[in-house]
Short mmCIF file of N, CA and C in Angstrom, two decimals:
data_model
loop_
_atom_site.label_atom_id
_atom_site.label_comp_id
_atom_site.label_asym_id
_atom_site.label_seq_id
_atom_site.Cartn_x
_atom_site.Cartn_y
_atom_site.Cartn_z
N UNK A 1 0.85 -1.17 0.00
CA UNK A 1 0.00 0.00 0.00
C UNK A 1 0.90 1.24 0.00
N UNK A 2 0.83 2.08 -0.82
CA UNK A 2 1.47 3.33 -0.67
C UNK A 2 1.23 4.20 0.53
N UNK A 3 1.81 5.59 0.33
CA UNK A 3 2.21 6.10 1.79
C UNK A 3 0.80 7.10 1.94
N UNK A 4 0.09 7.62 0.87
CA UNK A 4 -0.86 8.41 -0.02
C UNK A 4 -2.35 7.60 0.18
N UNK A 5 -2.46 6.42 0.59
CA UNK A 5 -3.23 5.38 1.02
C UNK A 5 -3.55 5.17 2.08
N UNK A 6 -2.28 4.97 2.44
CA UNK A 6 -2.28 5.16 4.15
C UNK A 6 -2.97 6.20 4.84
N UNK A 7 -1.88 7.05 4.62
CA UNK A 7 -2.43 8.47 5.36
C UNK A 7 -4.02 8.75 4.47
N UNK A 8 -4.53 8.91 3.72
CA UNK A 8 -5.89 8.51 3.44
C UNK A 8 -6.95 7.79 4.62
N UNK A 9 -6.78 6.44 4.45
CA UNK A 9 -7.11 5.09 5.54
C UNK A 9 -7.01 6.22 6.90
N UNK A 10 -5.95 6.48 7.67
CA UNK A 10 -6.13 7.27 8.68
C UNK A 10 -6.43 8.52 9.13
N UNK A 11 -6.40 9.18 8.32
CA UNK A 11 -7.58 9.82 8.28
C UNK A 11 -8.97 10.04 8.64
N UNK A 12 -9.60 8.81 7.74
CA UNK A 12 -10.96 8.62 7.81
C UNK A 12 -10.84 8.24 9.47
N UNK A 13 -10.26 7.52 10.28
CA UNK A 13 -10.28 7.58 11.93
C UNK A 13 -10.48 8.42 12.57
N UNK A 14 -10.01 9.46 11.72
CA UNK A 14 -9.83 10.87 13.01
C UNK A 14 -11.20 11.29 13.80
N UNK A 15 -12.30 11.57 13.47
CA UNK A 15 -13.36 11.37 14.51
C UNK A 15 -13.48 10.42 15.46
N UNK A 16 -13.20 8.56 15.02
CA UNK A 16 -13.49 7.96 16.02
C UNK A 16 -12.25 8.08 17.13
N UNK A 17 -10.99 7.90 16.50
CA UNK A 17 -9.70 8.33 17.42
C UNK A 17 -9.88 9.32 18.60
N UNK A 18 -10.47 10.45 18.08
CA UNK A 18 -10.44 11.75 18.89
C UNK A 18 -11.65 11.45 19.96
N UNK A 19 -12.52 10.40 19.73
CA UNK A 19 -13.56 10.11 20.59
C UNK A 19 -13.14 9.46 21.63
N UNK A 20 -11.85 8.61 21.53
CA UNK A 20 -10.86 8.12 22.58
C UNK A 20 -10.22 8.77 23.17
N UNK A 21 -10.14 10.17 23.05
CA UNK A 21 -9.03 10.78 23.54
C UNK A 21 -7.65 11.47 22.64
N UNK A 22 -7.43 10.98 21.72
CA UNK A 22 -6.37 11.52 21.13
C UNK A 22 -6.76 12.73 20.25
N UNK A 23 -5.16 13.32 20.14
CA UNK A 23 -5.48 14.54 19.76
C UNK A 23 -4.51 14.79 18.46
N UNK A 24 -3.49 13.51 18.56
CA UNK A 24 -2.61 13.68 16.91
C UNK A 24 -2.51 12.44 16.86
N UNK A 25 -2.15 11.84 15.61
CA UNK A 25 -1.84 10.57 15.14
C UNK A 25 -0.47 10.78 14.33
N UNK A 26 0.19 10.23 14.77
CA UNK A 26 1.52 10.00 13.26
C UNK A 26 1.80 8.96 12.86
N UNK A 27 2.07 8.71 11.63
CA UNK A 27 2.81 7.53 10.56
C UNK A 27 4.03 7.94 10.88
N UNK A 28 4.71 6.71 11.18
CA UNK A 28 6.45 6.70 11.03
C UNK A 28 6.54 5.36 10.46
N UNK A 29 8.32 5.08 9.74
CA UNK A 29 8.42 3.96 9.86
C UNK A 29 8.58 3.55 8.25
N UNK A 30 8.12 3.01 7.57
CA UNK A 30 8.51 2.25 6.06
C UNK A 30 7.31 2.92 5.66
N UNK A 31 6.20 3.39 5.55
CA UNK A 31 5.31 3.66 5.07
C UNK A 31 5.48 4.81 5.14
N UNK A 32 5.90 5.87 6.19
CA UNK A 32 6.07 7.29 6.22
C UNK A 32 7.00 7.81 5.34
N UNK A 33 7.87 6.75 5.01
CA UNK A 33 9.37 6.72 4.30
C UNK A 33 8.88 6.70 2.64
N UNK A 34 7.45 6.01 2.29
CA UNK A 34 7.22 5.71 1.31
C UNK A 34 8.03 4.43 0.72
N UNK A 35 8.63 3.99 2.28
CA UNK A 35 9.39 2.52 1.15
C UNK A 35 8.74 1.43 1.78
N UNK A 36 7.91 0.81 2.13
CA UNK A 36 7.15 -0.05 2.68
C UNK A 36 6.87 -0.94 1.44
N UNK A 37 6.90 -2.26 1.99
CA UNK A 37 6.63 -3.77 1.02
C UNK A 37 5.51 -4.19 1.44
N UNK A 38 5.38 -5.40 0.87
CA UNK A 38 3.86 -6.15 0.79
C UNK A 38 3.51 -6.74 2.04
N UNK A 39 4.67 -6.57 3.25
CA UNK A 39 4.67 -7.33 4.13
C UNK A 39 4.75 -6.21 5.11
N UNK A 40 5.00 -5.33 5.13
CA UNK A 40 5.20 -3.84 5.93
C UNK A 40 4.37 -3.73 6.87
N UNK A 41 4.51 -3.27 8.01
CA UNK A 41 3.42 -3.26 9.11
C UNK A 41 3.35 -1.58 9.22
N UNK A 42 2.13 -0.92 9.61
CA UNK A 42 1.97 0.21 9.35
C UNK A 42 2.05 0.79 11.04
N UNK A 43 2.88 1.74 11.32
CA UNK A 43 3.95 1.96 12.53
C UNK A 43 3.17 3.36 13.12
N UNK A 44 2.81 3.96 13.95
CA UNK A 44 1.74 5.10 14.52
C UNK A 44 1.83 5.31 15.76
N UNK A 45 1.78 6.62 16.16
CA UNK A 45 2.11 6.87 17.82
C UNK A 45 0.92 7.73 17.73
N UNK A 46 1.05 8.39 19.04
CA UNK A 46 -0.26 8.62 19.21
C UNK A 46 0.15 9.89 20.41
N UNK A 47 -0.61 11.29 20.11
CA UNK A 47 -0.41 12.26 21.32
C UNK A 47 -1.90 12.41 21.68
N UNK A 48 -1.86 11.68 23.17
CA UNK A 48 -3.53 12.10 23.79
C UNK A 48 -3.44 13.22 24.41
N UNK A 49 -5.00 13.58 24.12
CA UNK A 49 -5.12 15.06 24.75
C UNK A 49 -5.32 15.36 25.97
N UNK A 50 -4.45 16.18 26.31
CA UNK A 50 -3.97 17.09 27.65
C UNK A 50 -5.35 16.77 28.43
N UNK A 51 -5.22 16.00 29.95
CA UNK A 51 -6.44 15.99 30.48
C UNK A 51 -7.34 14.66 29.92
N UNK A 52 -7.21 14.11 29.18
CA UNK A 52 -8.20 13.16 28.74
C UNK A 52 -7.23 12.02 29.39
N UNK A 53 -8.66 10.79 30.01
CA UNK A 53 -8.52 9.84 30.41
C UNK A 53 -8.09 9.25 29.47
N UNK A 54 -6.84 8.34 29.70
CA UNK A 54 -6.75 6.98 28.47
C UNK A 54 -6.22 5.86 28.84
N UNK A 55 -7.08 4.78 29.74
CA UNK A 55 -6.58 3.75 30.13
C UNK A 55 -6.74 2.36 29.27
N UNK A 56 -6.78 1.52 29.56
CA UNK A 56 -6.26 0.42 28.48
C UNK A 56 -7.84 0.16 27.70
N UNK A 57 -9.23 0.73 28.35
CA UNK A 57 -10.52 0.04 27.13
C UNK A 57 -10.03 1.01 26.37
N UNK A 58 -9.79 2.23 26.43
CA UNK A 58 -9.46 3.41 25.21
C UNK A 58 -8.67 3.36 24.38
N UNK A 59 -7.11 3.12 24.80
CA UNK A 59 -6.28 2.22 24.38
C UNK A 59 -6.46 1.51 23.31
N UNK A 60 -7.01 0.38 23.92
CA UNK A 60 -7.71 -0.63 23.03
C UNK A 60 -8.76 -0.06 21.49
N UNK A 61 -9.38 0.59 22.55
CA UNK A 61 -10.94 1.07 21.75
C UNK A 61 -10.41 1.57 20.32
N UNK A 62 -9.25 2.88 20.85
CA UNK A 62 -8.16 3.37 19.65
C UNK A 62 -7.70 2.13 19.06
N UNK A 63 -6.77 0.95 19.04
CA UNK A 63 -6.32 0.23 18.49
C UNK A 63 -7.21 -0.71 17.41
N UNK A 64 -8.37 -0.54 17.97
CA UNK A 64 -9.20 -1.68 17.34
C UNK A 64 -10.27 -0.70 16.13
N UNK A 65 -10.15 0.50 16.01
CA UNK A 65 -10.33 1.68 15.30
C UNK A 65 -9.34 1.37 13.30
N UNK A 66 -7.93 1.44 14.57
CA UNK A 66 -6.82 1.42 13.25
C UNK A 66 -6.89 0.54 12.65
N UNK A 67 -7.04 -0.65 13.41
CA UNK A 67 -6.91 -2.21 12.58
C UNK A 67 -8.45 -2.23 11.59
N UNK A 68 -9.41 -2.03 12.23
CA UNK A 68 -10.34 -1.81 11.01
C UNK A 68 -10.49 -1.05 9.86
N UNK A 69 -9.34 -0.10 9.85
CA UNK A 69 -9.58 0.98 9.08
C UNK A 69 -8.55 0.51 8.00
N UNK A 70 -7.85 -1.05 8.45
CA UNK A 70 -7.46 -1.26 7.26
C UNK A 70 -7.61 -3.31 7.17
N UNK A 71 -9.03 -3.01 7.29
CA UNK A 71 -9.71 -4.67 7.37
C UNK A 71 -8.52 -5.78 7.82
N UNK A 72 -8.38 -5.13 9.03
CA UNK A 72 -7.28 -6.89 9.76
C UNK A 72 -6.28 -7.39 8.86
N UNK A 73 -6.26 -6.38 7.24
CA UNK A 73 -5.33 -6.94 6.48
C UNK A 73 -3.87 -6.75 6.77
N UNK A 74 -3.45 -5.44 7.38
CA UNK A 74 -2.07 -5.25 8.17
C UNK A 74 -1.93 -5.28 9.70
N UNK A 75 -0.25 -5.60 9.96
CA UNK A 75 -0.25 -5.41 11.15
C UNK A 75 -0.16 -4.23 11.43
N UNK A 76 -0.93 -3.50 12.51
CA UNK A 76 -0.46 -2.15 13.23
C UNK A 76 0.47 -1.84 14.29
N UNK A 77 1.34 -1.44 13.99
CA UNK A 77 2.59 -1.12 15.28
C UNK A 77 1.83 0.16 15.87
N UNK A 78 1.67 0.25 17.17
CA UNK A 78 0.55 1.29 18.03
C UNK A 78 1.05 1.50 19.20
N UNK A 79 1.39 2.56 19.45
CA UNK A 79 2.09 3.39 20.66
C UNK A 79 1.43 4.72 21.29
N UNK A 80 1.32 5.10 22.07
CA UNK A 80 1.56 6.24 22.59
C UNK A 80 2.70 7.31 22.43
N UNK A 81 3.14 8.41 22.39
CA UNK A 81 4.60 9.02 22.22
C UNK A 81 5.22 9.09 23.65
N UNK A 82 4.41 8.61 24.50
CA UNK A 82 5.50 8.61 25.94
C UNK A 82 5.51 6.96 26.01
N UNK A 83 5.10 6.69 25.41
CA UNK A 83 5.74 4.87 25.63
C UNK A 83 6.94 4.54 24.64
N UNK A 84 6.93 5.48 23.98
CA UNK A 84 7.88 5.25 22.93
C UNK A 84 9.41 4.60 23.37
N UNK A 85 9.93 4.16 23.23
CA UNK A 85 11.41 3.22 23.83
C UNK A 85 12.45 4.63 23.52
N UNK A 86 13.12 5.11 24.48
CA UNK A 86 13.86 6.79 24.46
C UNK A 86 15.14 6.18 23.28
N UNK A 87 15.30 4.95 23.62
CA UNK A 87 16.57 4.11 22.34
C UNK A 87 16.04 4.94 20.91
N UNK A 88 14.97 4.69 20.68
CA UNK A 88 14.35 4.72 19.19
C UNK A 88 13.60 5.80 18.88
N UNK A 89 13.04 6.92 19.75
CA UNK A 89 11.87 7.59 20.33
C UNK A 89 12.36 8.97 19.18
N UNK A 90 13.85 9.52 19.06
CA UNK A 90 14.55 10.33 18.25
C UNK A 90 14.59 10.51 17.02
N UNK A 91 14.66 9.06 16.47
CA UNK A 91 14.79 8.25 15.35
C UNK A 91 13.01 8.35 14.75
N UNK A 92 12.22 8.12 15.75
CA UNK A 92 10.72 7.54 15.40
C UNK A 92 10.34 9.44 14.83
N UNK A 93 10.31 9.74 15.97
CA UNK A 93 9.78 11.59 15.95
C UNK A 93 10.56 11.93 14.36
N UNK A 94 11.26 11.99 14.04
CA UNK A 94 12.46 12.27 12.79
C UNK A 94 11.50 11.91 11.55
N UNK A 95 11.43 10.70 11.78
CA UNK A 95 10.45 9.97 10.22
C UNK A 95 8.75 10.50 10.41
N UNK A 96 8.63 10.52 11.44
CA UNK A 96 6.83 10.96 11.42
C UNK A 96 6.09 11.68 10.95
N UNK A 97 5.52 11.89 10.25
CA UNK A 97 4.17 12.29 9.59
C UNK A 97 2.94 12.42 10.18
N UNK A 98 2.90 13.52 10.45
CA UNK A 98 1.61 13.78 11.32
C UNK A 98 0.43 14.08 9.96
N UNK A 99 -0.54 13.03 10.67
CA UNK A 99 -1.68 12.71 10.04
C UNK A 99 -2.76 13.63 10.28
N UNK A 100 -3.43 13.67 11.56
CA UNK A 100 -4.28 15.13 11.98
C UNK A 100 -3.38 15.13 13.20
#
């Protein structure tokens, strides 16, 4: 799937996302890069909004949002930006593409 597809696909989330709590979404990763293969897992962090509850049904609720939005056919790599691993967290922010 191209990178133009993607960000398309997530998109169309942004109402239910923001109903969880979040307030940005980003693509990083092989798809943000535009070099992603047939096997590519589509890579996304997540900034919740200041004050909003987000414990693991929301979490979830968000996760199970993304995966439909691209019919269970990819894997979704799904983070938060403070869970992010500080090893990789530099590297991740660098490639990202903020979606809304």
């Amino acid at each position: 799937m191209r990178r133009d597809d993607v960000i398309a696909r997530l998109k169309e989330t942004e109402p239910a996302l923001r109903a969880f709590g979040i307030a940005a979404l980003y693509l990083f990763g092989s798809h943000a890069r535009d070099e992603a293969g047939a096997d590519s897992d589509i890579d996304v962090f997540v900034d919740v909004a200041p004050g909003a509850s987000f414990g693991l049904r929301r979490y979830m609720g968000a996760f199970r949002v993304l995966e439909d939005a691209f019919g269970h056919k990819a894997e979704i790599g799904y983070s938060t930006r403070d869970a992010l691993s500080p090893y990789i967290r530099a590297d991740v922010e660098r490639d990202a593409l903020r979606v809304f």
